[in-house]
Amino acid sequence: MERDTEVKLARQLIAGEPEAFDRFVEHFRAKIFHYSWLMCGQREDAEEVAQETLLKVFESFAHLREPERVRPWVFRIAKNACLMKRRKSVFAPSQELSLDEFLPAMNHEGGHATIQIADWSRLPDRQMLQSEMKEVLARAIRELPENYRAVILLRDMEELSTLETAQILDLTEDVVKTRLHRARLAVRQELDEYLRTDSRVLPSRT
Amino acid sequence: MEFDERTEKCREVFSLLSEYLNLELPTGACQEIETHLAGCPPCIEFAESLRKTVELCRRYRPRELPEPLEKNARQQLLDAYQRMLGARKDPSQLNR
Ligand SMILES: [Zn+2]
């Protein structure tokens, strides 16, 4: 669902239109479930977070002054509900990723420099949705330290803006930008390794 | 050979690629990157792989869906929703 459809739905919900309730619940429940599943790692936790978030959303709907902001507003509530669930991992150190670990190796043979990465130009658009690729992507995201994972989920998967993401996570916009870049580089590296080793996906470079 | 041998410019481009792809850079910085990319095949190849990574993330739709919403859970949400609607119609409830 596009953001403007979502905004329309929020307006219908506020106006008390009968069909809006179930559509809103179905749409956001799946979204929150997905976010919390990738954040908490447990299906049961993710289901609970979705329910708790939606309950809070309805209880405080009167505070949603701008329906345009419904998506970031729901995710702000979801992020807090998700934090409450993470008691177990709360003491896990939040690891920092450095840029240098993602610099690709260079090859200077034959007079001109090349980088040692997979041949991404051979990755056709339709293959980008292939299910094995999806698994690799989901795993790469789950393996990110959580302060990076939250940023890439909100920015790239939920397509929230830098400012909205900063507000949801209580970060500055600069920190969001830095973390997003490193998260993308880490995910890129995982996909790259997969593309290089799996000859069924991409024939190796000649 | 290691990446250290790459020019400073390549490193700079590498560190700004996400902001470049997000169109978050000022015009000047953006043009500088484009000029560099035009003359540096390794950087353009890397930039393309990052662009595709972002594209993959955007298109990613999870296979895992939540279990169907149970009747009780739906009722709980519906009650909260209707209380909210009721409160809006009755201004005395709004400032509770
Ligand atoms: Zn370069």
CSV table of C-alpha atoms and ligand atoms in Angstrom, one decimal:
chain,number,residue,atom,x,y,z
A,1,MET,CA,0.0,0.0,0.0
A,2,GLU,CA,1.4,3.4,-1.0
A,3,ARG,CA,1.7,6.1,1.6
A,4,ASP,CA,-1.1,8.2,0.2
A,5,THR,CA,-3.5,5.3,0.2
A,6,GLU,CA,-2.5,4.8,3.8
A,7,VAL,CA,-3.2,8.4,4.7
A,8,LYS,CA,-6.6,8.2,3.1
A,9,LEU,CA,-7.3,5.1,5.1
A,10,ALA,CA,-6.3,6.9,8.3
A,11,ARG,CA,-8.7,9.7,7.5
A,12,GLN,CA,-11.5,7.2,6.9
A,13,LEU,CA,-10.7,5.6,10.2
A,14,ILE,CA,-10.9,8.9,12.1
A,15,ALA,CA,-14.2,9.6,10.3
A,16,GLY,CA,-15.5,6.3,11.6
A,17,GLU,CA,-16.1,4.7,8.2
A,18,PRO,CA,-17.1,1.1,8.7
A,19,GLU,CA,-14.7,-0.8,6.4
A,20,ALA,CA,-11.7,1.3,7.4
A,21,PHE,CA,-11.1,-0.5,10.7
A,22,ASP,CA,-10.4,-4.0,9.3
A,23,ARG,CA,-8.3,-2.7,6.4
A,24,PHE,CA,-6.2,-0.6,8.7
A,25,VAL,CA,-5.7,-3.5,11.1
A,26,GLU,CA,-4.8,-5.9,8.4
A,27,HIS,CA,-2.4,-3.6,6.7
A,28,PHE,CA,-0.5,-2.3,9.7
A,29,ARG,CA,-0.5,-5.6,11.6
A,30,ALA,CA,1.5,-7.2,8.8
A,31,LYS,CA,3.9,-4.2,8.7
A,32,ILE,CA,4.5,-4.1,12.4
A,33,PHE,CA,4.8,-7.9,12.6
A,34,HIS,CA,7.5,-7.8,9.9
A,35,TYR,CA,9.4,-5.0,11.5
A,36,SER,CA,9.3,-6.6,15.0
A,37,TRP,CA,10.0,-10.1,13.6
A,38,LEU,CA,13.2,-8.8,12.1
A,39,MET,CA,14.0,-6.7,15.3
A,40,CYS,CA,13.1,-9.3,18.0
A,41,GLY,CA,13.7,-12.5,16.1
A,42,GLN,CA,10.7,-14.3,17.6
A,43,ARG,CA,7.4,-14.9,15.9
A,44,GLU,CA,5.4,-14.9,19.2
A,45,ASP,CA,7.1,-11.6,20.3
A,46,ALA,CA,6.3,-10.1,16.9
A,47,GLU,CA,2.7,-11.0,17.1
A,48,GLU,CA,2.4,-9.6,20.6
A,49,VAL,CA,4.2,-6.4,19.5
A,50,ALA,CA,1.7,-6.0,16.6
A,51,GLN,CA,-1.3,-6.4,19.0
A,52,GLU,CA,0.1,-4.1,21.6
A,53,THR,CA,1.0,-1.5,19.1
A,54,LEU,CA,-2.4,-1.5,17.4
A,55,LEU,CA,-4.1,-1.2,20.8
A,56,LYS,CA,-2.0,1.8,21.6
A,57,VAL,CA,-2.7,3.2,18.2
A,58,PHE,CA,-6.4,3.1,18.7
A,59,GLU,CA,-6.2,4.3,22.3
A,60,SER,CA,-4.2,7.4,21.2
A,61,PHE,CA,-5.7,8.0,17.8
A,62,ALA,CA,-7.0,11.3,19.0
A,63,HIS,CA,-3.4,12.4,19.2
A,64,LEU,CA,-2.7,11.8,15.5
A,65,ARG,CA,-3.3,15.4,14.4
A,66,GLU,CA,-1.8,14.9,11.0
A,67,PRO,CA,-3.0,11.7,9.2
A,68,GLU,CA,-0.1,12.3,6.7
A,69,ARG,CA,2.2,11.2,9.5
A,70,VAL,CA,0.3,7.9,10.2
A,71,ARG,CA,3.1,5.6,9.1
A,72,PRO,CA,5.9,7.2,11.2
A,73,TRP,CA,3.5,7.6,14.1
A,74,VAL,CA,2.6,3.9,14.1
A,75,PHE,CA,6.3,2.9,13.8
A,76,ARG,CA,7.2,5.1,16.7
A,77,ILE,CA,4.7,3.2,18.9
A,78,ALA,CA,5.9,-0.1,17.4
A,79,LYS,CA,9.5,0.7,18.1
A,80,ASN,CA,8.7,1.3,21.8
A,81,ALA,CA,6.6,-1.8,22.1
A,82,CYS,CA,9.5,-3.7,20.5
A,83,LEU,CA,12.0,-2.3,23.0
A,84,MET,CA,9.9,-3.7,25.8
A,85,LYS,CA,10.1,-7.1,24.4
A,86,ARG,CA,13.8,-7.3,24.1
A,87,ARG,CA,14.7,-7.9,27.7
A,88,LYS,CA,16.9,-10.8,26.8
A,89,SER,CA,19.1,-9.0,24.4
A,90,VAL,CA,19.2,-5.8,26.3
A,91,PHE,CA,22.7,-6.4,27.6
A,92,ALA,CA,24.1,-7.4,24.3
A,93,PRO,CA,26.7,-4.8,23.2
A,94,SER,CA,25.6,-2.7,20.3
A,95,GLN,CA,28.5,-3.2,18.0
A,96,GLU,CA,29.8,-0.4,15.7
A,97,LEU,CA,30.4,-1.1,12.1
A,98,SER,CA,33.3,0.8,10.5
A,99,LEU,CA,33.4,1.9,6.9
A,100,ASP,CA,36.8,0.3,6.2
A,101,GLU,CA,35.6,-3.3,6.7
A,102,PHE,CA,33.4,-2.8,3.6
A,103,LEU,CA,35.9,-1.4,1.2
A,104,PRO,CA,36.2,-3.9,-1.6
A,105,ALA,CA,39.6,-5.4,-2.5
A,106,MET,CA,41.4,-4.0,-5.6
A,107,ASN,CA,43.1,-5.8,-8.4
A,108,HIS,CA,45.7,-4.0,-10.5
A,109,GLU,CA,46.6,-6.7,-12.9
A,110,GLY,CA,46.7,-5.8,-16.6
A,111,GLY,CA,47.4,-2.1,-16.1
A,112,HIS,CA,44.0,-0.9,-14.9
A,113,ALA,CA,42.3,-1.3,-11.6
A,114,THR,CA,39.3,-3.5,-11.0
A,115,ILE,CA,37.5,-4.3,-7.8
A,116,GLN,CA,36.9,-7.8,-6.6
A,117,ILE,CA,33.1,-7.9,-6.4
A,118,ALA,CA,30.4,-10.0,-8.0
A,119,ASP,CA,29.3,-9.0,-11.5
A,120,TRP,CA,26.1,-7.3,-10.4
A,121,SER,CA,25.4,-6.1,-13.9
A,122,ARG,CA,24.4,-9.7,-14.7
A,123,LEU,CA,21.7,-9.6,-12.0
A,124,PRO,CA,18.5,-9.2,-14.0
A,125,ASP,CA,15.6,-7.4,-12.4
A,126,ARG,CA,13.4,-10.4,-12.3
A,127,GLN,CA,16.0,-12.5,-10.5
A,128,MET,CA,16.2,-9.9,-7.8
A,129,LEU,CA,13.0,-11.2,-6.4
A,130,GLN,CA,14.0,-14.8,-6.5
A,131,SER,CA,13.2,-16.6,-3.2
A,132,GLU,CA,16.7,-17.7,-2.4
A,133,MET,CA,17.9,-14.1,-2.8
A,134,LYS,CA,15.2,-13.0,-0.4
A,135,GLU,CA,16.4,-15.5,2.2
A,136,VAL,CA,20.0,-14.2,1.9
A,137,LEU,CA,18.7,-10.6,2.2
A,138,ALA,CA,16.6,-11.4,5.2
A,139,ARG,CA,19.5,-13.2,6.9
A,140,ALA,CA,21.9,-10.3,6.1
A,141,ILE,CA,19.5,-7.9,7.7
A,142,ARG,CA,18.9,-10.1,10.8
A,143,GLU,CA,22.7,-10.4,11.3
A,144,LEU,CA,23.1,-6.6,11.5
A,145,PRO,CA,23.7,-5.1,14.9
A,146,GLU,CA,20.2,-3.8,16.0
A,147,ASN,CA,21.0,-0.1,15.9
A,148,TYR,CA,21.8,-0.5,12.2
A,149,ARG,CA,19.0,-3.0,11.5
A,150,ALA,CA,16.3,-0.6,12.8
A,151,VAL,CA,17.6,2.2,10.5
A,152,ILE,CA,17.7,0.1,7.3
A,153,LEU,CA,14.3,-1.4,8.1
A,154,LEU,CA,12.7,2.0,8.5
A,155,ARG,CA,14.6,3.8,5.7
A,156,ASP,CA,14.8,1.2,2.9
A,157,MET,CA,12.0,-1.2,3.7
A,158,GLU,CA,9.4,1.1,5.1
A,159,GLU,CA,10.7,4.0,2.9
A,160,LEU,CA,10.4,6.5,5.8
A,161,SER,CA,12.5,9.7,5.4
A,162,THR,CA,15.7,10.4,7.2
A,163,LEU,CA,13.9,12.9,9.5
A,164,GLU,CA,11.0,10.5,10.2
A,165,THR,CA,13.5,7.7,11.0
A,166,ALA,CA,15.5,10.0,13.3
A,167,GLN,CA,12.4,11.0,15.2
A,168,ILE,CA,11.2,7.4,15.6
A,169,LEU,CA,14.6,6.2,16.9
A,170,ASP,CA,15.6,9.3,18.9
A,171,LEU,CA,18.7,9.9,16.7
A,172,THR,CA,20.0,12.8,14.8
A,173,GLU,CA,19.6,12.9,11.1
A,174,ASP,CA,23.4,12.6,10.7
A,175,VAL,CA,23.5,9.4,12.7
A,176,VAL,CA,20.7,8.0,10.7
A,177,LYS,CA,22.6,8.7,7.5
A,178,THR,CA,25.8,7.2,8.8
A,179,ARG,CA,24.1,4.0,10.1
A,180,LEU,CA,22.1,3.6,6.9
A,181,HIS,CA,25.2,3.7,4.8
A,182,ARG,CA,27.0,1.1,6.9
A,183,ALA,CA,24.0,-1.1,7.1
A,184,ARG,CA,23.6,-1.0,3.3
A,185,LEU,CA,27.3,-1.7,2.8
A,186,ALA,CA,27.1,-4.7,5.2
A,187,VAL,CA,24.0,-6.1,3.4
A,188,ARG,CA,25.6,-5.4,0.0
A,189,GLN,CA,28.7,-7.4,1.1
A,190,GLU,CA,26.5,-10.4,2.2
A,191,LEU,CA,24.7,-10.4,-1.2
A,192,ASP,CA,28.0,-10.0,-3.0
A,193,GLU,CA,29.4,-13.1,-1.3
A,194,TYR,CA,26.2,-15.0,-2.2
A,195,LEU,CA,26.3,-13.9,-5.8
A,196,ARG,CA,30.0,-14.9,-6.1
A,197,THR,CA,29.7,-18.3,-4.6
A,198,ASP,CA,26.4,-19.4,-6.1
A,199,SER,CA,26.9,-20.1,-9.8
A,200,ARG,CA,23.2,-20.9,-10.2
A,201,VAL,CA,22.4,-17.2,-9.7
A,202,LEU,CA,25.2,-15.6,-11.6
A,203,PRO,CA,27.7,-17.2,-13.9
A,204,SER,CA,31.2,-16.3,-12.7
A,205,ARG,CA,33.1,-13.5,-14.3
A,206,THR,CA,35.3,-14.6,-17.2
B,1,MET,CA,46.8,-5.1,-4.0
B,2,GLU,CA,44.8,-3.5,-1.3
B,3,PHE,CA,42.3,-0.7,-1.3
B,4,ASP,CA,44.8,1.7,0.4
B,5,GLU,CA,46.2,2.3,-3.1
B,6,ARG,CA,43.0,3.7,-4.3
B,7,THR,CA,42.9,7.5,-4.5
B,8,GLU,CA,41.5,9.6,-1.7
B,9,LYS,CA,38.7,10.6,-4.1
B,10,CYS,CA,37.6,6.9,-4.4
B,11,ARG,CA,37.4,6.7,-0.6
B,12,GLU,CA,35.5,9.9,-0.4
B,13,VAL,CA,33.0,8.7,-3.0
B,14,PHE,CA,32.7,5.4,-1.2
B,15,SER,CA,31.8,7.1,2.1
B,16,LEU,CA,29.1,9.3,0.5
B,17,LEU,CA,27.5,6.8,-1.8
B,18,SER,CA,24.3,6.3,0.2
B,19,GLU,CA,23.7,10.0,0.5
B,20,TYR,CA,24.4,10.3,-3.2
B,21,LEU,CA,21.9,7.6,-4.0
B,22,ASN,CA,19.3,9.2,-1.7
B,23,LEU,CA,19.8,12.6,-3.4
B,24,GLU,CA,20.7,14.0,0.0
B,25,LEU,CA,23.9,15.8,-1.1
B,26,PRO,CA,24.2,19.4,-2.0
B,27,THR,CA,24.4,20.0,-5.8
B,28,GLY,CA,28.2,20.7,-5.7
B,29,ALA,CA,29.1,17.5,-3.9
B,30,CYS,CA,26.7,15.6,-6.1
B,31,GLN,CA,28.3,16.9,-9.3
B,32,GLU,CA,31.8,16.1,-8.0
B,33,ILE,CA,30.8,12.5,-7.4
B,34,GLU,CA,29.3,12.3,-10.9
B,35,THR,CA,32.5,13.6,-12.4
B,36,HIS,CA,34.5,11.1,-10.5
B,37,LEU,CA,32.2,8.2,-11.4
B,38,ALA,CA,32.3,9.0,-15.0
B,39,GLY,CA,36.1,8.4,-15.0
B,40,CYS,CA,36.4,5.6,-12.5
B,41,PRO,CA,35.0,2.2,-13.5
B,42,PRO,CA,35.6,0.5,-10.2
B,43,CYS,CA,33.7,3.2,-8.3
B,44,ILE,CA,30.8,3.1,-10.8
B,45,GLU,CA,30.7,-0.7,-10.5
B,46,PHE,CA,30.6,-0.5,-6.8
B,47,ALA,CA,27.9,2.2,-6.8
B,48,GLU,CA,25.8,0.1,-9.1
B,49,SER,CA,26.0,-2.9,-6.7
B,50,LEU,CA,24.9,-0.6,-3.8
B,51,ARG,CA,22.0,0.8,-5.8
B,52,LYS,CA,20.8,-2.7,-6.5
B,53,THR,CA,21.1,-3.6,-2.9
B,54,VAL,CA,18.8,-0.7,-2.0
B,55,GLU,CA,16.4,-1.6,-4.7
B,56,LEU,CA,16.3,-5.2,-3.3
B,57,CYS,CA,15.5,-3.9,0.1
B,58,ARG,CA,12.7,-1.7,-1.2
B,59,ARG,CA,11.1,-4.5,-3.1
B,60,TYR,CA,11.5,-7.0,-0.3
B,61,ARG,CA,8.2,-8.5,0.8
B,62,PRO,CA,8.5,-10.9,3.7
B,63,ARG,CA,7.3,-14.5,3.3
B,64,GLU,CA,6.4,-14.6,7.0
B,65,LEU,CA,3.0,-13.3,7.7
B,66,PRO,CA,1.3,-13.1,11.1
B,67,GLU,CA,-1.2,-15.8,12.1
B,68,PRO,CA,-4.8,-14.7,11.3
B,69,LEU,CA,-6.0,-12.3,13.9
B,70,GLU,CA,-7.9,-14.1,16.6
B,71,LYS,CA,-11.5,-13.1,17.4
B,72,ASN,CA,-10.7,-11.9,20.9
B,73,ALA,CA,-7.7,-9.9,19.7
B,74,ARG,CA,-9.8,-8.2,17.0
B,75,GLN,CA,-12.6,-7.4,19.5
B,76,GLN,CA,-10.0,-5.9,21.9
B,77,LEU,CA,-8.8,-3.6,19.1
B,78,LEU,CA,-12.4,-2.8,18.0
B,79,ASP,CA,-13.4,-1.8,21.5
B,80,ALA,CA,-10.4,0.5,21.8
B,81,TYR,CA,-11.3,2.0,18.4
B,82,GLN,CA,-14.9,2.5,19.3
B,83,ARG,CA,-14.0,4.1,22.6
B,84,MET,CA,-11.8,6.5,20.7
B,85,LEU,CA,-14.6,7.3,18.3
B,86,GLY,CA,-17.0,7.8,21.2
B,87,ALA,CA,-14.6,10.1,23.0
B,88,ARG,CA,-14.3,12.2,19.8
B,89,LYS,CA,-18.0,12.7,19.6
B,90,ASP,CA,-18.3,13.5,23.2
B,91,PRO,CA,-16.0,16.5,23.9
B,92,SER,CA,-16.2,16.0,27.7
B,93,GLN,CA,-14.3,12.7,27.2
B,94,LEU,CA,-11.5,14.2,25.2
B,95,ASN,CA,-9.7,15.8,28.1
B,96,ARG,CA,-9.8,12.9,30.4
C,1,ZN,ZN,37.0,5.9,-7.9
